[in-house]
Amino acid sequence: MCYHIAMEEMKPQVVEQYSTLIASVANESFRKVEGVTRLDGVAKYRFGIKTLKNTNCHVYIIGTDEVIIDIFVNVDYGYSIPETVCQLQETIKNDVEEATKFRVKKVNVTVDNINL
């Protein structure tokens, strides 16, 4: 039997747990993509987003089964930014959909810096 409950009906703690789980899976995807490093703690101060909580990833849950992921990264010098970002987006999308019941609608990647 499958139960579908709208996210609006769920408690904020449950939504927060889902968001944390998805952000954790997305952060683990960095290890699979060469040439990308995480941007820790800088984005929340620069962009004024207090909900990032020392992480480079923010998850928005839409409806009952869709998510949008915003991620902030640095790319190593010598790697093609469009190819690296595309590979990261595909890896995160596949990993999150494989590990959870959610479908990834978008992965927004913000390249903040180039590592020399």
PDB file of C-alpha atoms in Angstrom:
ATOM      1  CA  MET A   1       0.000   0.000   0.000  1.00  0.00           C
ATOM      2  CA  CYS A   2       1.337   3.431  -0.888  1.00  0.00           C
ATOM      3  CA  TYR A   3       0.471   6.579   1.022  1.00  0.00           C
ATOM      4  CA  HIS A   4       0.819  10.009  -0.560  1.00  0.00           C
ATOM      5  CA  ILE A   5       0.688  12.974   1.787  1.00  0.00           C
ATOM      6  CA  ALA A   6       1.091  16.518   0.499  1.00  0.00           C
ATOM      7  CA  MET A   7       4.169  18.271   1.889  1.00  0.00           C
ATOM      8  CA  GLU A   8       1.947  21.103   3.080  1.00  0.00           C
ATOM      9  CA  GLU A   9       0.202  18.663   5.417  1.00  0.00           C
ATOM     10  CA  MET A  10       3.472  17.338   6.846  1.00  0.00           C
ATOM     11  CA  LYS A  11       5.150  18.701   9.918  1.00  0.00           C
ATOM     12  CA  PRO A  12       8.055  21.106   9.348  1.00  0.00           C
ATOM     13  CA  GLN A  13      10.404  18.666  11.112  1.00  0.00           C
ATOM     14  CA  VAL A  14       9.636  15.968   8.541  1.00  0.00           C
ATOM     15  CA  VAL A  15      10.198  18.349   5.624  1.00  0.00           C
ATOM     16  CA  GLU A  16      13.491  19.421   7.254  1.00  0.00           C
ATOM     17  CA  GLN A  17      14.553  15.767   7.558  1.00  0.00           C
ATOM     18  CA  TYR A  18      13.788  15.140   3.879  1.00  0.00           C
ATOM     19  CA  SER A  19      15.725  18.277   2.915  1.00  0.00           C
ATOM     20  CA  THR A  20      18.692  17.226   5.029  1.00  0.00           C
ATOM     21  CA  LEU A  21      18.683  13.738   3.522  1.00  0.00           C
ATOM     22  CA  ILE A  22      18.560  15.054  -0.050  1.00  0.00           C
ATOM     23  CA  ALA A  23      21.298  17.629   0.661  1.00  0.00           C
ATOM     24  CA  SER A  24      23.452  14.858   2.146  1.00  0.00           C
ATOM     25  CA  VAL A  25      23.031  12.687  -0.958  1.00  0.00           C
ATOM     26  CA  ALA A  26      23.793  15.663  -3.219  1.00  0.00           C
ATOM     27  CA  ASN A  27      26.936  16.509  -1.234  1.00  0.00           C
ATOM     28  CA  GLU A  28      28.186  12.935  -1.581  1.00  0.00           C
ATOM     29  CA  SER A  29      27.928  13.265  -5.370  1.00  0.00           C
ATOM     30  CA  PHE A  30      30.904  15.642  -5.312  1.00  0.00           C
ATOM     31  CA  ARG A  31      33.238  12.707  -4.764  1.00  0.00           C
ATOM     32  CA  LYS A  32      32.208  11.235  -8.115  1.00  0.00           C
ATOM     33  CA  VAL A  33      32.892  14.348 -10.218  1.00  0.00           C
ATOM     34  CA  GLU A  34      36.468  15.331 -10.938  1.00  0.00           C
ATOM     35  CA  GLY A  35      37.432  19.011 -10.890  1.00  0.00           C
ATOM     36  CA  VAL A  36      34.753  20.259  -8.475  1.00  0.00           C
ATOM     37  CA  THR A  37      35.112  21.240  -4.821  1.00  0.00           C
ATOM     38  CA  ARG A  38      32.423  22.255  -2.393  1.00  0.00           C
ATOM     39  CA  LEU A  39      31.990  25.829  -1.297  1.00  0.00           C
ATOM     40  CA  ASP A  40      31.629  25.621   2.489  1.00  0.00           C
ATOM     41  CA  GLY A  41      30.174  28.363   4.628  1.00  0.00           C
ATOM     42  CA  VAL A  42      30.864  31.212   2.206  1.00  0.00           C
ATOM     43  CA  ALA A  43      27.590  31.243   0.281  1.00  0.00           C
ATOM     44  CA  LYS A  44      25.408  31.805   3.308  1.00  0.00           C
ATOM     45  CA  TYR A  45      27.210  35.026   4.183  1.00  0.00           C
ATOM     46  CA  ARG A  46      27.712  36.294   0.654  1.00  0.00           C
ATOM     47  CA  PHE A  47      24.141  35.698  -0.498  1.00  0.00           C
ATOM     48  CA  GLY A  48      22.447  36.223   2.860  1.00  0.00           C
ATOM     49  CA  ILE A  49      20.881  32.776   2.892  1.00  0.00           C
ATOM     50  CA  LYS A  50      20.714  31.721   6.518  1.00  0.00           C
ATOM     51  CA  THR A  51      19.147  28.343   5.788  1.00  0.00           C
ATOM     52  CA  LEU A  52      22.293  26.860   4.238  1.00  0.00           C
ATOM     53  CA  LYS A  53      23.744  26.047   7.683  1.00  0.00           C
ATOM     54  CA  ASN A  54      27.431  25.617   6.746  1.00  0.00           C
ATOM     55  CA  THR A  55      26.654  23.655   3.631  1.00  0.00           C
ATOM     56  CA  ASN A  56      26.835  24.439  -0.033  1.00  0.00           C
ATOM     57  CA  CYS A  57      23.472  22.889  -0.877  1.00  0.00           C
ATOM     58  CA  HIS A  58      19.883  24.013  -0.416  1.00  0.00           C
ATOM     59  CA  VAL A  59      16.853  21.868  -1.207  1.00  0.00           C
ATOM     60  CA  TYR A  60      13.361  23.092  -2.090  1.00  0.00           C
ATOM     61  CA  ILE A  61      10.609  20.471  -1.907  1.00  0.00           C
ATOM     62  CA  ILE A  62       7.763  21.044  -4.366  1.00  0.00           C
ATOM     63  CA  GLY A  63       4.502  19.180  -3.945  1.00  0.00           C
ATOM     64  CA  THR A  64       4.808  15.586  -2.858  1.00  0.00           C
ATOM     65  CA  ASP A  65       7.578  14.222  -5.022  1.00  0.00           C
ATOM     66  CA  GLU A  66       9.671  16.938  -6.718  1.00  0.00           C
ATOM     67  CA  VAL A  67      12.732  18.837  -5.553  1.00  0.00           C
ATOM     68  CA  ILE A  68      14.897  21.698  -6.770  1.00  0.00           C
ATOM     69  CA  ILE A  69      18.502  21.713  -5.585  1.00  0.00           C
ATOM     70  CA  ASP A  70      20.707  24.823  -5.433  1.00  0.00           C
ATOM     71  CA  ILE A  71      24.400  24.088  -5.073  1.00  0.00           C
ATOM     72  CA  PHE A  72      27.468  26.330  -4.792  1.00  0.00           C
ATOM     73  CA  VAL A  73      30.848  25.059  -6.042  1.00  0.00           C
ATOM     74  CA  ASN A  74      34.394  25.894  -7.015  1.00  0.00           C
ATOM     75  CA  VAL A  75      35.865  24.447 -10.225  1.00  0.00           C
ATOM     76  CA  ASP A  76      39.541  23.517 -10.496  1.00  0.00           C
ATOM     77  CA  TYR A  77      41.672  25.371 -13.038  1.00  0.00           C
ATOM     78  CA  GLY A  78      42.034  23.484 -16.320  1.00  0.00           C
ATOM     79  CA  TYR A  79      38.584  21.854 -16.292  1.00  0.00           C
ATOM     80  CA  SER A  80      35.859  22.942 -18.689  1.00  0.00           C
ATOM     81  CA  ILE A  81      33.225  24.682 -16.571  1.00  0.00           C
ATOM     82  CA  PRO A  82      30.192  23.773 -18.739  1.00  0.00           C
ATOM     83  CA  GLU A  83      31.208  20.095 -18.998  1.00  0.00           C
ATOM     84  CA  THR A  84      32.041  19.830 -15.292  1.00  0.00           C
ATOM     85  CA  VAL A  85      28.789  21.511 -14.219  1.00  0.00           C
ATOM     86  CA  CYS A  86      26.747  19.318 -16.564  1.00  0.00           C
ATOM     87  CA  GLN A  87      28.411  16.182 -15.214  1.00  0.00           C
ATOM     88  CA  LEU A  88      27.757  17.343 -11.639  1.00  0.00           C
ATOM     89  CA  GLN A  89      24.090  18.060 -12.399  1.00  0.00           C
ATOM     90  CA  GLU A  90      23.568  14.621 -13.932  1.00  0.00           C
ATOM     91  CA  THR A  91      25.366  12.875 -11.065  1.00  0.00           C
ATOM     92  CA  ILE A  92      23.337  14.686  -8.403  1.00  0.00           C
ATOM     93  CA  LYS A  93      20.069  14.061 -10.258  1.00  0.00           C
ATOM     94  CA  ASN A  94      20.763  10.345 -10.652  1.00  0.00           C
ATOM     95  CA  ASP A  95      21.987   9.870  -7.076  1.00  0.00           C
ATOM     96  CA  VAL A  96      19.051  11.690  -5.467  1.00  0.00           C
ATOM     97  CA  GLU A  97      16.443   9.916  -7.587  1.00  0.00           C
ATOM     98  CA  GLU A  98      18.101   6.562  -6.881  1.00  0.00           C
ATOM     99  CA  ALA A  99      18.341   7.128  -3.117  1.00  0.00           C
ATOM    100  CA  THR A 100      14.958   8.763  -2.462  1.00  0.00           C
ATOM    101  CA  LYS A 101      11.380   8.782  -3.709  1.00  0.00           C
ATOM    102  CA  PHE A 102      11.766  12.323  -5.014  1.00  0.00           C
ATOM    103  CA  ARG A 103      12.120  13.356  -8.648  1.00  0.00           C
ATOM    104  CA  VAL A 104      14.671  16.095  -9.296  1.00  0.00           C
ATOM    105  CA  LYS A 105      13.109  18.919 -11.286  1.00  0.00           C
ATOM    106  CA  LYS A 106      16.226  21.132 -11.426  1.00  0.00           C
ATOM    107  CA  VAL A 107      19.799  21.278 -10.180  1.00  0.00           C
ATOM    108  CA  ASN A 108      21.018  24.874 -10.130  1.00  0.00           C
ATOM    109  CA  VAL A 109      24.809  25.047  -9.928  1.00  0.00           C
ATOM    110  CA  THR A 110      26.515  28.325  -9.065  1.00  0.00           C
ATOM    111  CA  VAL A 111      30.254  28.399  -9.797  1.00  0.00           C
ATOM    112  CA  ASP A 112      31.703  30.864  -7.326  1.00  0.00           C
ATOM    113  CA  ASN A 113      35.427  30.567  -7.955  1.00  0.00           C
ATOM    114  CA  ILE A 114      38.196  28.863  -9.926  1.00  0.00           C
ATOM    115  CA  ASN A 115      40.741  26.959  -7.828  1.00  0.00           C
ATOM    116  CA  LEU A 116      44.290  27.578  -9.014  1.00  0.00           C
TER     117      LEU A 116
END
